[in-house]
Structures are given as C-alpha cells and as structure tokens.
Amino acid sequence: MEKRKVDVAVIGAGTAGMSAYRAARKHTDNIVLIEGGAYGTTCASVGCMPSKLLIAAADSAHQSRKAPMFGVHPGDIRIDGKEVMARVRRERDRFVSFVIEAVEGFPEAHRLRGQARFLSPHRIVVGEKVEVEAARVVIATGSRPNVPGFLKDAKDRLVVNDDIFEWDDLPGSVAVFGPGIIGLELGQALSRLGVRVRMFGVSGSLGPLQEETIRHYALKTFNEEFPLDTNAVVRSVE
C-alpha cells in the first residue's frame, strides 16, 4: 500500500471541499483532495442549479397563464415534459462540466480517488490502496437522503429529490413528503408544469417560516396551487 504524509487532507470534492482545498493551498502545497464518487458538486449536479432550471420553466408557464390579466393573450399553453427535462439535463451537464474542469485543473498529485476510511484520527485509507497520514483533516462529505421506513413500501415509485433531474419526462402526479425549502420549490415547480401535486408535512412546519401569521398566509397561498397538509398523519403507503 502506498503511504503519503501531508499537512492537510480534504475528504470530499464538492463545493465545500473545493473551497477548503483552495483555502488550505494558500498555506501549504502538501495537500490531498479525496473524492469517492463523481466530480461535479451537489449544487451543480442535483441541487441549486438544476432545480433553478426546472423552476425557470415553471415560472415561464405560470407567467404565461397570468398574461391575460394584463391584456396579453398568448394562446393555449402546451407543456412538453420531455423538452422541459431535456433542457434541464442539458444545461445541468454543462454546469457540471465547468466544475469537473476546475477540479481536474488541480495538480494531479493533489487528487486521490476512492472511499476514505479512518484508521485513526490522523490516518486515512483511500480506496484500500493509499494510506494518508494528515496533520489536519477537513471532512466535507456532504449528506445523503434518509428515507423513513413507511415510505419504502412505495418501492420503485419512490424517488428522492436528487432523482428528479434524471427524469426523461414529467410524471402525471407526485406526492411530496416534506414541505421544507426543497420540497416546496420542487413541488410548486412541478405543479406549475402541469403535474398533479399533493404535499404532506408533519407538526405544522412550512419551510423556514417561524412567525405564525406569515406561515398561515403562506400555507393558504400554496394551497391555492396544490393541496398541502402540514399536519398529515401517514399510516401507510400502497
């Protein structure tokens, strides 16, 4: 097994990991950036960027429907789900290519590929091939979805938000569990693109809203577009 000794090891080459790498490199060139999956960052591949592409399509449809109130009559609105998703994936892939180009611009000696496993607080095995001893370690591995047990009965119909951007077409209907920021923005976008949406939450929470009057008004406003129950009790999924 190859052994390396470095000043800083950064685990995870996403947005946070790349930022940490650049910051550490101002102080030392004895550094490694470790990535166990594909380069591209959550933001560019399955997060902020593709979600905003989907929202842009939804906003376009929504504004077209509102146009008659201004005396503008654009005619019948037809949403082609395949065209919508093809553009989302095409532009998403373009954004990801910029990120990959940036990472691959780092010195090859600084990049290690493989899953990282700690042997001790300062010793890491990468891909079972390289052992790294690091004076400092930055963990920037991000997160992954945790699917509640009762939802697993949905089987092959179950998707997490990351999966949406691999769709070839828009579905006829979607049940969204979790009216957090991601659930709200994707659920509303899908609804405005013609997908039948119903959203479920627990304990009355709605996104980041804490003030009762504003939360009540927001709930009323969302329900004008699709059914949203923030106090749902889901006993089973069939």
XYZ file of C-alpha atoms in Angstrom:
238
model
C 0.000 0.000 0.000
C 1.295 3.445 -0.953
C 1.842 5.760 2.018
C 1.726 9.542 1.955
C 2.209 12.191 4.631
C 0.501 15.535 4.132
C -0.282 18.715 6.015
C -3.967 18.747 5.052
C -6.348 16.083 3.721
C -9.737 17.240 2.439
C -12.357 14.487 2.156
C -14.970 15.400 -0.417
C -14.512 17.375 -3.632
C -17.859 19.145 -3.584
C -18.400 22.876 -3.163
C -17.212 22.902 0.467
C -14.290 20.578 -0.231
C -13.070 22.633 -3.175
C -13.286 25.805 -1.088
C -11.385 24.156 1.754
C -8.739 22.897 -0.672
C -8.213 26.359 -2.157
C -8.031 27.958 1.299
C -5.535 25.385 2.603
C -3.398 25.661 -0.504
C -2.689 29.305 0.335
C -0.666 27.959 3.265
C 0.751 24.667 2.010
C 1.230 22.701 -1.176
C 1.443 19.411 0.726
C -2.249 18.588 0.463
C -4.647 15.965 -0.917
C -8.262 16.244 -2.053
C -10.095 12.918 -1.716
C -13.274 12.033 -3.616
C -15.074 8.697 -3.566
C -17.724 9.491 -6.168
C -18.057 11.548 -9.314
C -16.778 15.096 -9.526
C -19.406 17.745 -10.083
C -20.707 19.039 -6.693
C -24.228 18.652 -5.314
C -25.067 22.233 -6.303
C -24.298 21.747 -9.987
C -25.436 18.151 -10.421
C -28.559 17.640 -8.279
C -29.047 20.818 -6.246
C -29.296 24.556 -6.752
C -28.527 24.743 -10.455
C -30.806 22.070 -11.960
C -33.603 22.981 -9.539
C -33.475 26.597 -10.731
C -33.614 25.383 -14.339
C -36.807 23.478 -13.527
C -38.200 26.472 -11.654
C -37.413 28.761 -14.610
C -39.521 26.535 -16.880
C -42.311 26.524 -14.284
C -42.189 30.302 -13.899
C -42.433 30.717 -17.670
C -45.584 28.587 -17.751
C -47.019 30.377 -14.720
C -46.448 33.859 -16.141
C -47.962 32.823 -19.469
C -51.142 31.754 -17.674
C -51.290 35.106 -15.856
C -50.701 37.131 -19.022
C -54.409 37.665 -19.895
C -54.903 39.785 -16.771
C -52.577 42.299 -18.433
C -54.419 42.143 -21.741
C -51.846 39.772 -23.242
C -53.317 36.610 -24.789
C -50.539 34.185 -25.820
C -52.921 31.386 -26.797
C -53.081 27.837 -25.493
C -50.130 26.846 -23.326
C -48.711 23.404 -24.029
C -46.034 21.973 -21.738
C -43.840 19.294 -23.289
C -42.381 17.397 -20.332
C -39.715 15.699 -22.440
C -38.482 19.043 -23.776
C -38.506 20.561 -20.282
C -36.430 17.748 -18.788
C -34.094 17.533 -21.794
C -33.185 21.193 -21.329
C -32.758 20.765 -17.577
C -30.356 17.842 -18.076
C -28.506 19.515 -20.962
C -27.845 22.724 -19.052
C -27.120 20.788 -15.842
C -24.470 18.758 -17.651
C -22.932 21.956 -18.973
C -22.675 23.401 -15.471
C -21.174 20.162 -14.157
C -18.560 20.204 -16.930
C -17.264 23.540 -15.639
C -16.880 22.095 -12.136
C -15.111 18.987 -13.436
C -12.772 21.183 -15.447
C -11.956 23.186 -12.308
C -11.198 20.091 -10.210
C -9.126 18.499 -12.933
C -7.160 21.729 -13.078
C -5.797 20.979 -9.598
C -2.405 19.226 -9.658
C -2.843 15.503 -10.264
C -0.645 14.745 -7.242
C -3.223 16.515 -5.062
C -6.183 14.401 -6.234
C -6.996 10.991 -4.790
C -9.992 8.893 -5.905
C -11.631 6.348 -3.632
C -13.689 5.977 -0.472
C -11.936 7.273 2.637
C -11.793 5.196 5.828
C -10.223 6.362 9.090
C -7.684 4.098 10.776
C -7.031 6.693 13.489
C -7.650 10.440 13.897
C -4.769 11.245 11.532
C -4.557 8.134 9.324
C -6.882 7.515 6.386
C -7.035 4.694 3.877
C -8.263 5.779 0.427
C -9.702 3.129 -1.838
C -7.810 0.464 0.108
C -4.739 1.430 -1.944
C -3.277 4.566 -0.373
C -2.714 5.343 3.288
C -2.607 9.058 4.089
C -1.233 10.487 7.313
C -2.540 14.048 7.688
C -1.770 16.678 10.310
C -5.203 18.209 9.640
C -8.322 16.656 8.109
C -11.296 18.514 6.647
C -14.449 16.397 6.324
C -16.652 17.825 3.555
C -18.539 14.717 2.507
C -21.986 16.279 2.309
C -25.060 14.196 3.085
C -27.424 11.627 1.606
C -31.201 11.206 1.909
C -32.653 9.269 4.834
C -35.873 7.577 3.719
C -38.384 6.898 6.532
C -39.361 3.256 6.766
C -43.038 3.695 5.858
C -42.113 5.268 2.515
C -40.156 2.213 1.413
C -43.467 0.499 0.616
C -43.612 2.800 -2.420
C -40.824 0.612 -3.871
C -39.881 1.583 -7.446
C -42.174 4.625 -7.331
C -40.092 6.172 -4.572
C -37.683 8.923 -5.637
C -35.620 11.402 -3.669
C -35.137 14.947 -4.886
C -31.778 14.056 -6.479
C -33.552 11.626 -8.835
C -35.842 14.224 -10.387
C -33.151 15.601 -12.660
C -32.686 12.225 -14.348
C -36.325 12.048 -15.448
C -36.881 11.869 -19.208
C -40.402 13.218 -18.863
C -42.693 14.788 -16.284
C -44.976 12.358 -14.408
C -48.727 12.680 -14.207
C -48.742 13.047 -10.430
C -46.394 13.287 -7.455
C -46.840 13.021 -3.693
C -44.238 15.151 -1.938
C -43.295 14.288 1.643
C -41.652 17.223 3.387
C -42.585 20.889 2.836
C -39.096 22.146 3.536
C -37.358 24.532 1.167
C -36.514 21.813 -1.375
C -39.934 20.159 -1.194
C -41.734 23.482 -1.587
C -39.711 24.775 -4.519
C -39.717 21.487 -6.465
C -43.344 20.709 -5.609
C -44.517 24.135 -6.732
C -42.420 23.932 -9.908
C -43.873 20.549 -10.831
C -47.389 21.790 -10.120
C -46.905 24.806 -12.378
C -45.649 22.465 -15.092
C -48.916 20.556 -15.027
C -48.076 17.722 -12.631
C -50.783 16.876 -10.071
C -49.086 17.509 -6.728
C -50.109 16.770 -3.183
C -47.728 17.637 -0.353
C -47.544 16.280 3.182
C -45.734 17.591 6.259
C -45.715 16.974 9.994
C -46.017 19.205 13.057
C -47.228 22.185 11.035
C -43.785 23.227 9.802
C -43.550 25.045 6.471
C -40.136 25.781 5.018
C -38.090 28.098 7.228
C -41.103 30.152 8.353
C -41.434 30.638 12.100
C -43.820 33.584 12.515
C -47.339 32.188 12.832
C -49.184 34.809 10.775
C -46.742 34.585 7.871
C -46.750 30.773 7.976
C -50.562 30.741 7.915
C -50.636 33.126 4.948
C -48.003 31.073 3.095
C -49.962 27.863 3.697
C -53.116 29.488 2.318
C -51.202 30.756 -0.716
C -49.605 27.385 -1.520
C -52.986 25.659 -1.181
C -54.315 27.870 -3.953
C -51.960 25.976 -6.283
C -51.948 22.437 -4.846
C -53.172 20.599 -1.712
C -50.653 20.993 1.120
C -51.285 19.457 4.551
C -48.595 20.400 7.078
C -50.115 18.211 9.809
C -50.545 14.953 7.929
C -50.521 11.584 9.656
C -49.412 8.993 7.103
C -50.093 5.461 8.290
C -49.232 3.511 5.148
C -48.222 3.779 1.509
C -49.690 1.487 -1.143
